[in-house]
JSON list of N, CA and C in Angstrom, two decimals:
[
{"chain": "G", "resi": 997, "resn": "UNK", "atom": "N", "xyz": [-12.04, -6.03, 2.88]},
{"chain": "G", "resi": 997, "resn": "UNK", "atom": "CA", "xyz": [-11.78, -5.53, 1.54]},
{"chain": "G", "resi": 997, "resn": "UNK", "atom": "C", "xyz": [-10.41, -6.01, 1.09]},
{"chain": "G", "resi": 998, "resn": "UNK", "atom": "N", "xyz": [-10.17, -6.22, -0.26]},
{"chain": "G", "resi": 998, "resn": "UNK", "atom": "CA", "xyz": [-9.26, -6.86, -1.04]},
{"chain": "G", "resi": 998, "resn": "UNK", "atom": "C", "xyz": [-8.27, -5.43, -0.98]},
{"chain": "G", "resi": 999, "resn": "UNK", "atom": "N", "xyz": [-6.72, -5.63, -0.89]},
{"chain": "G", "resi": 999, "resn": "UNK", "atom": "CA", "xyz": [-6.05, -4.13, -0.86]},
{"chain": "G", "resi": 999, "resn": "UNK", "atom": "C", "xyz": [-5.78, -4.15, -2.53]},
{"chain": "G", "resi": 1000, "resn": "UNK", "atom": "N", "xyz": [-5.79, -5.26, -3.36]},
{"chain": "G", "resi": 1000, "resn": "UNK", "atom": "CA", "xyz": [-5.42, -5.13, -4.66]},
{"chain": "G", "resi": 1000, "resn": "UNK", "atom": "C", "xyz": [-4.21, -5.23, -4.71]},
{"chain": "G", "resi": 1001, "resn": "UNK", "atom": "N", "xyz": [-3.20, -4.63, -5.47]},
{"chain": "G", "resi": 1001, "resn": "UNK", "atom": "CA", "xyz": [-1.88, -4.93, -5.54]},
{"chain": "G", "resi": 1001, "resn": "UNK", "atom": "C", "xyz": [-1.09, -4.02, -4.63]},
{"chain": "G", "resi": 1002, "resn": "UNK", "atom": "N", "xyz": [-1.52, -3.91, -3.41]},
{"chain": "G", "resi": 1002, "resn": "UNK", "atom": "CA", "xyz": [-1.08, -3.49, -2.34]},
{"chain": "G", "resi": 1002, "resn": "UNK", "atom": "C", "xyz": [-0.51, -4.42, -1.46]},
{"chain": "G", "resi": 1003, "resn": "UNK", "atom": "N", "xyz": [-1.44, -5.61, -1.21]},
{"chain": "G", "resi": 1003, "resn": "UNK", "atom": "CA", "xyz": [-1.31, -7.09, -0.96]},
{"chain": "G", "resi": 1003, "resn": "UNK", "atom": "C", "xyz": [-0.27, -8.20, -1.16]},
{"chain": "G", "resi": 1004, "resn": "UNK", "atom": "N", "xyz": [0.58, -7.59, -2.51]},
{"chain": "G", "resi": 1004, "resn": "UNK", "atom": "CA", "xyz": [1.58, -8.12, -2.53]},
{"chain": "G", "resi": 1004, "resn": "UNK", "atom": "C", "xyz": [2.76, -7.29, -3.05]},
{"chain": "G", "resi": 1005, "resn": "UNK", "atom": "N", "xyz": [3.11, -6.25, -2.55]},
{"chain": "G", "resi": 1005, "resn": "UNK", "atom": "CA", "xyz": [3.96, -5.20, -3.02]},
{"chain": "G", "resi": 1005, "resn": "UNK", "atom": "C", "xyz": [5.07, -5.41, -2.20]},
{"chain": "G", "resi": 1006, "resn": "UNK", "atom": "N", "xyz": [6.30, -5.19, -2.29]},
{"chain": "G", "resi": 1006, "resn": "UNK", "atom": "CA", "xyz": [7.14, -5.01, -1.72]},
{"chain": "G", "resi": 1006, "resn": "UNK", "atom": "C", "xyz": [7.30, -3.78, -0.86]},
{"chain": "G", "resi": 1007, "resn": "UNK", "atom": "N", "xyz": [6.74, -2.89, -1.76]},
{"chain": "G", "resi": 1007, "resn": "UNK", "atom": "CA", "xyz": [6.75, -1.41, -0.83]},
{"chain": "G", "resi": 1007, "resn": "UNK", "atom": "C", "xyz": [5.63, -1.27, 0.47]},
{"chain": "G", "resi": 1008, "resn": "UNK", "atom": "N", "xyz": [4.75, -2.19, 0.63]},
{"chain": "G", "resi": 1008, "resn": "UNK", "atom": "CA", "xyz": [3.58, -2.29, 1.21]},
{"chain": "G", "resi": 1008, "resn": "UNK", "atom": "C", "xyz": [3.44, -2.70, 2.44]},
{"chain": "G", "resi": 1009, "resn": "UNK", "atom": "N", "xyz": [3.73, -1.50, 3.40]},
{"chain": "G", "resi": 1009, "resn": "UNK", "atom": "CA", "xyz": [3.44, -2.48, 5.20]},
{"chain": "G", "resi": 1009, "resn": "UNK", "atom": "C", "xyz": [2.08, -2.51, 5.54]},
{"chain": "G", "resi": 1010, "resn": "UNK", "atom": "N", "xyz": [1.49, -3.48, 6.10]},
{"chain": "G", "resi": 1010, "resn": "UNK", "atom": "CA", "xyz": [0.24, -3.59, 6.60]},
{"chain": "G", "resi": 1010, "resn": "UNK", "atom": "C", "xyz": [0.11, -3.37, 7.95]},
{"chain": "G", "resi": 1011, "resn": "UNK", "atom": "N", "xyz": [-0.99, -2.46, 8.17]},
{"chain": "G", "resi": 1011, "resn": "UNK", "atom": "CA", "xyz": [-0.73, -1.95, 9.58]},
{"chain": "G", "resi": 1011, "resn": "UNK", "atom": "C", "xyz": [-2.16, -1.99, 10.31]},
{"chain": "G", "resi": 1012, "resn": "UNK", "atom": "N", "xyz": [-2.38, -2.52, 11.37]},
{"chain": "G", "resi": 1012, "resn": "UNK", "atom": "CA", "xyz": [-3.69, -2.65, 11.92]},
{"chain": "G", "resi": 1012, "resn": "UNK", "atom": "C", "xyz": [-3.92, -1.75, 13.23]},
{"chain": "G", "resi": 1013, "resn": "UNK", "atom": "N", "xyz": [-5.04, -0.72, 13.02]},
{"chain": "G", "resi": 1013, "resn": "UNK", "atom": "CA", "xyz": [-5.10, -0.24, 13.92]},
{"chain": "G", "resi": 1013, "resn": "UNK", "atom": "C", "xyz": [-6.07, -0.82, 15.10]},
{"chain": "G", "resi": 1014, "resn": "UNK", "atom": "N", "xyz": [-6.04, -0.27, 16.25]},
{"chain": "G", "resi": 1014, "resn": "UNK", "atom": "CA", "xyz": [-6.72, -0.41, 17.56]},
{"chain": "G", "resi": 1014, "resn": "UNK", "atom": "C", "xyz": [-7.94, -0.98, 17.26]},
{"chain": "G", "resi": 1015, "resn": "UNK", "atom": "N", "xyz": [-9.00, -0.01, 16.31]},
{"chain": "G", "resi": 1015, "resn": "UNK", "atom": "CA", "xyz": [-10.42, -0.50, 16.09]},
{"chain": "G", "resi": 1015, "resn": "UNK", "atom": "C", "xyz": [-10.68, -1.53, 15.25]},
{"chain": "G", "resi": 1016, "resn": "UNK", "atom": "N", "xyz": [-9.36, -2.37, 14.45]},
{"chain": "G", "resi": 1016, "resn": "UNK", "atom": "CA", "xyz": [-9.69, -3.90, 13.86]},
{"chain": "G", "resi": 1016, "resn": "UNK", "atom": "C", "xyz": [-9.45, -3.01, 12.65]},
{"chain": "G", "resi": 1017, "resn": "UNK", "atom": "N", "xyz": [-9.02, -1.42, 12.16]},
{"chain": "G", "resi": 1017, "resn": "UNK", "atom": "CA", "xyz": [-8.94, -1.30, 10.51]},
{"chain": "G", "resi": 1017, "resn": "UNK", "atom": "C", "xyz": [-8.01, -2.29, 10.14]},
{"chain": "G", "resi": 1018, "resn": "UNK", "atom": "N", "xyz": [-7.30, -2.13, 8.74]},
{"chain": "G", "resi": 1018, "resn": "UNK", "atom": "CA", "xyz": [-6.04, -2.66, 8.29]},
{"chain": "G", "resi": 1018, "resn": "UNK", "atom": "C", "xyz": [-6.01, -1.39, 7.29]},
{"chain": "G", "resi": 1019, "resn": "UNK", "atom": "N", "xyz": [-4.77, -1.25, 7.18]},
{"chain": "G", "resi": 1019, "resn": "UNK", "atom": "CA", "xyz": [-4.20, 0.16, 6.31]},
{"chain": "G", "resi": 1019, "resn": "UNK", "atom": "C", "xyz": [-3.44, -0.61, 5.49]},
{"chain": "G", "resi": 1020, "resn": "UNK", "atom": "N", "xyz": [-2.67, 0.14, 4.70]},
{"chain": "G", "resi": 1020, "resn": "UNK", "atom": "CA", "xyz": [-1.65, -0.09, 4.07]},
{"chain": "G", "resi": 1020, "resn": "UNK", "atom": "C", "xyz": [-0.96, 1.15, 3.91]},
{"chain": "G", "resi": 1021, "resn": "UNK", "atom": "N", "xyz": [0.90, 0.95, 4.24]},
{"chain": "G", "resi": 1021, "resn": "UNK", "atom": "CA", "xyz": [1.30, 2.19, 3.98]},
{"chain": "G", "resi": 1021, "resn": "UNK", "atom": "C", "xyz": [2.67, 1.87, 3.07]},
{"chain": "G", "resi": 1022, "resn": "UNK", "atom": "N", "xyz": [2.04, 3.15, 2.22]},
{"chain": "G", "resi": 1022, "resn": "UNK", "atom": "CA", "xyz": [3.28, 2.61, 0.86]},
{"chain": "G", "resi": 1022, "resn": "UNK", "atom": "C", "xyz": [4.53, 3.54, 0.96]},
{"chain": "G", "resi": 1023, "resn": "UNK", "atom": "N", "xyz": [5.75, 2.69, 1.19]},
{"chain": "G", "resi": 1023, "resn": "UNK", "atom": "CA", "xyz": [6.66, 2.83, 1.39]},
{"chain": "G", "resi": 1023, "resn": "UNK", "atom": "C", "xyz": [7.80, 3.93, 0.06]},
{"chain": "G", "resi": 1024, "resn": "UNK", "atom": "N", "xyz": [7.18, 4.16, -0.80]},
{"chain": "G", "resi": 1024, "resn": "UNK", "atom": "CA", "xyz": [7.28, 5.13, -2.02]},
{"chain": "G", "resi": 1024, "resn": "UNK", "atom": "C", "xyz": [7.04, 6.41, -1.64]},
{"chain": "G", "resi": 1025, "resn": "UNK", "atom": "N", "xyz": [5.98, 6.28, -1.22]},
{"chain": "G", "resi": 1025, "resn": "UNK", "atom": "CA", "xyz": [4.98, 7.71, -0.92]},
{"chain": "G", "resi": 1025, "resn": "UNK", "atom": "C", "xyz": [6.16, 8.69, 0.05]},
{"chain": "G", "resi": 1026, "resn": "UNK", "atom": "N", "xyz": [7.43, 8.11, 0.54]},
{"chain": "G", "resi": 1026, "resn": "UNK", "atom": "CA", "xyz": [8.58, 8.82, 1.46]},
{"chain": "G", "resi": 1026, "resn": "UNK", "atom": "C", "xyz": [9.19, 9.81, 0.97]},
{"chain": "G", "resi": 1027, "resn": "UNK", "atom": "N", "xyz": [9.36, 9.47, -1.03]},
{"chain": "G", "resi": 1027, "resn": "UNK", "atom": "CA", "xyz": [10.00, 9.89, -1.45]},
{"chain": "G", "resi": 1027, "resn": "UNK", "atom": "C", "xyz": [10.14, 10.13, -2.61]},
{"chain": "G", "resi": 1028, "resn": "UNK", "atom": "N", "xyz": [8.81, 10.03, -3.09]},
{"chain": "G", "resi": 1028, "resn": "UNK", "atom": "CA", "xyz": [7.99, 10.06, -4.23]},
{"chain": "G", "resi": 1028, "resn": "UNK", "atom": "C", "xyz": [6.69, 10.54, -4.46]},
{"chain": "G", "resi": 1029, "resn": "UNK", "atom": "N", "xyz": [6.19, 11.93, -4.71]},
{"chain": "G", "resi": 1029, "resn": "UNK", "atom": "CA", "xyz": [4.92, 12.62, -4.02]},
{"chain": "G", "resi": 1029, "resn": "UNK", "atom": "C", "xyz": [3.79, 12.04, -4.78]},
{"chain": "G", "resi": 1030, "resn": "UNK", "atom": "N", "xyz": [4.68, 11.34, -6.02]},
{"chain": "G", "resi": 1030, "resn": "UNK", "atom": "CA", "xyz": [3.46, 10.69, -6.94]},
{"chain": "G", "resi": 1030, "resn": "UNK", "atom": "C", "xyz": [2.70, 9.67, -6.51]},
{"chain": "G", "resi": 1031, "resn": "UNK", "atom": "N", "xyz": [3.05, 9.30, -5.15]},
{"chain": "G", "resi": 1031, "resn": "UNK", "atom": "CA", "xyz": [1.85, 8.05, -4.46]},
{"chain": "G", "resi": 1031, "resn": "UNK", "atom": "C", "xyz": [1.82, 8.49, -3.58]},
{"chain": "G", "resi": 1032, "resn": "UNK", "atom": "N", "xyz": [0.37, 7.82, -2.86]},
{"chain": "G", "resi": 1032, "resn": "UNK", "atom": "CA", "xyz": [0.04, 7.99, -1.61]},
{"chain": "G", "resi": 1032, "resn": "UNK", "atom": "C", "xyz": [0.15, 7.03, -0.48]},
{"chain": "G", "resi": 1033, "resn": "UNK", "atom": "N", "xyz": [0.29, 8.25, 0.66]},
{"chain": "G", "resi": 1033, "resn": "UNK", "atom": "CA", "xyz": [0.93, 7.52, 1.83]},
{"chain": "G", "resi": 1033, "resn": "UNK", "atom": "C", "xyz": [0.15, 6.00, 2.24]},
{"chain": "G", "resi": 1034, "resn": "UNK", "atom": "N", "xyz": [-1.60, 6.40, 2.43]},
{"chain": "G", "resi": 1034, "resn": "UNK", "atom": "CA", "xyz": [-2.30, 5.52, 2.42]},
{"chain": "G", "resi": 1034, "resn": "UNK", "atom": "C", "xyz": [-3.01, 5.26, 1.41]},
{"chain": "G", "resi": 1035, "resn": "UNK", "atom": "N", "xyz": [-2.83, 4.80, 0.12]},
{"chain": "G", "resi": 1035, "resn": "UNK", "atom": "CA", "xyz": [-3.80, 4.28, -0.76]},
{"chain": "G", "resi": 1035, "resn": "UNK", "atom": "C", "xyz": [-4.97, 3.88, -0.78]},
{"chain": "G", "resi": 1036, "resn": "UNK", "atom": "N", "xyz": [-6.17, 5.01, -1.26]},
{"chain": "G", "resi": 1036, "resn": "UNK", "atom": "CA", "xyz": [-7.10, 4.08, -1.46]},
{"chain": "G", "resi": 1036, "resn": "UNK", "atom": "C", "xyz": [-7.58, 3.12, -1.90]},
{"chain": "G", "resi": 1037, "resn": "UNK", "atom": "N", "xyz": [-7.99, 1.72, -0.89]},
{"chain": "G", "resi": 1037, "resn": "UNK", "atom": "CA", "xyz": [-8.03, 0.22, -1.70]},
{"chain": "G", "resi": 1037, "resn": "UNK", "atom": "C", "xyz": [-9.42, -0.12, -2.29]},
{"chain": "G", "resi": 1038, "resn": "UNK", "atom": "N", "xyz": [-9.33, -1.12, -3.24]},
{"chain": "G", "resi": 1038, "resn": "UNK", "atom": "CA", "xyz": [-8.39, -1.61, -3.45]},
{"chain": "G", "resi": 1038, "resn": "UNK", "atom": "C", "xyz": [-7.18, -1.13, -4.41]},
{"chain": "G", "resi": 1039, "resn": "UNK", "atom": "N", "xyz": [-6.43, -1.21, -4.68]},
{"chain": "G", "resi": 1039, "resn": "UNK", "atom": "CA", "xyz": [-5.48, -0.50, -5.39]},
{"chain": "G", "resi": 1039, "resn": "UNK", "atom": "C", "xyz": [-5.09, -1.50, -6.85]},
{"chain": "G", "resi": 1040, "resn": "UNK", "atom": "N", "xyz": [-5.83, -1.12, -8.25]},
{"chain": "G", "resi": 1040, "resn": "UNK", "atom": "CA", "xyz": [-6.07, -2.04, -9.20]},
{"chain": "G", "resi": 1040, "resn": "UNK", "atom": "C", "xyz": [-4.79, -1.51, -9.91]},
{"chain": "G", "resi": 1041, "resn": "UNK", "atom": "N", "xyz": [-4.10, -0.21, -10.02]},
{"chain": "G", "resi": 1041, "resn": "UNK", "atom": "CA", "xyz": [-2.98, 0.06, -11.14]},
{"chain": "G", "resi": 1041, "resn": "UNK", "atom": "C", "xyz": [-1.87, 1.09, -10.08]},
{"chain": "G", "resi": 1042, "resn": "UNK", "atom": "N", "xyz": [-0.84, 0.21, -10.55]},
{"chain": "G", "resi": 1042, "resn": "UNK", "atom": "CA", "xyz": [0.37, 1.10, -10.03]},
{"chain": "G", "resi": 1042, "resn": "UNK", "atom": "C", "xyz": [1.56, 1.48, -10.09]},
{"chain": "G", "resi": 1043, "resn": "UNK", "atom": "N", "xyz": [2.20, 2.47, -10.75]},
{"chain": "G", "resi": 1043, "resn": "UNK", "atom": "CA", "xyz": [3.58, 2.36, -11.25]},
{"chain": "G", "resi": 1043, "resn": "UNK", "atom": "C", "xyz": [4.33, 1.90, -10.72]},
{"chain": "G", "resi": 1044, "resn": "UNK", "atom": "N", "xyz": [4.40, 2.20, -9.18]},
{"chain": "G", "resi": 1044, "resn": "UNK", "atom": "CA", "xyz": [5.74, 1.62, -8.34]},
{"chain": "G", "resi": 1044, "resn": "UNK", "atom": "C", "xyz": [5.42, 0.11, -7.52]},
{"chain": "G", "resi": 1045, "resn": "UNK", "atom": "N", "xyz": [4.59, -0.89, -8.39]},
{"chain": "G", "resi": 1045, "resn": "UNK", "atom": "CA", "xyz": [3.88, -1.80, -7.91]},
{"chain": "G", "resi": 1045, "resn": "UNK", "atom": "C", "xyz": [5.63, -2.66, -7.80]},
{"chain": "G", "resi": 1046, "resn": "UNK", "atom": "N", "xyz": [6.05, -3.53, -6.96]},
{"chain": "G", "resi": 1046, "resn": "UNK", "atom": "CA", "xyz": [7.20, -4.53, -7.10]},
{"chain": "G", "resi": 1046, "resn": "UNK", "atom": "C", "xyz": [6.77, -5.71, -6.26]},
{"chain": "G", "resi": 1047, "resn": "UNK", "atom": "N", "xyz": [7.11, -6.75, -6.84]},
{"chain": "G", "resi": 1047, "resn": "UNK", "atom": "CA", "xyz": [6.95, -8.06, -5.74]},
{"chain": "G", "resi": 1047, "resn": "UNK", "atom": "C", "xyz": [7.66, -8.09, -5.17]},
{"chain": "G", "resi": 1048, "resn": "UNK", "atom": "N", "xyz": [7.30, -8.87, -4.03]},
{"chain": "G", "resi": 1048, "resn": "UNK", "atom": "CA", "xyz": [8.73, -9.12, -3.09]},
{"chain": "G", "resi": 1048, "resn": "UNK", "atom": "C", "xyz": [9.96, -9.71, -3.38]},
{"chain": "G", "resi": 1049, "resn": "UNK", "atom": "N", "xyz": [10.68, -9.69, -2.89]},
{"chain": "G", "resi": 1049, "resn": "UNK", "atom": "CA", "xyz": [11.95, -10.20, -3.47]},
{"chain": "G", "resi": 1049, "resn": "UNK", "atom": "C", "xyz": [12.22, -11.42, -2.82]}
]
């Protein structure tokens, strides 16, 4: 599955678990209750969306 603009976020670590998932964990969600820790993907709209730098 496509993560959407999760894929290229700056806030966005990709994390693979044991059984072959891939997550994404948004680095906002620490400190900002308005997102979530793991987003459900794909993720098409997002306020705290940033490219990498």
């Amino acid at each position: 599955m496509t993560p959407g603009l999760c894929g290229r976020c700056r806030h966005a670590k990709e994390l693979h678990t044991k059984g072959g998932s891939v997550l994404y964990l948004c680095g906002l969600a620490a400190s900002d209750p308005r997102f979530d820790k793991y987003p459900r993907l794909p993720v098409l709209r997002c306020d705290g969306h940033a490219l990498p730098l």
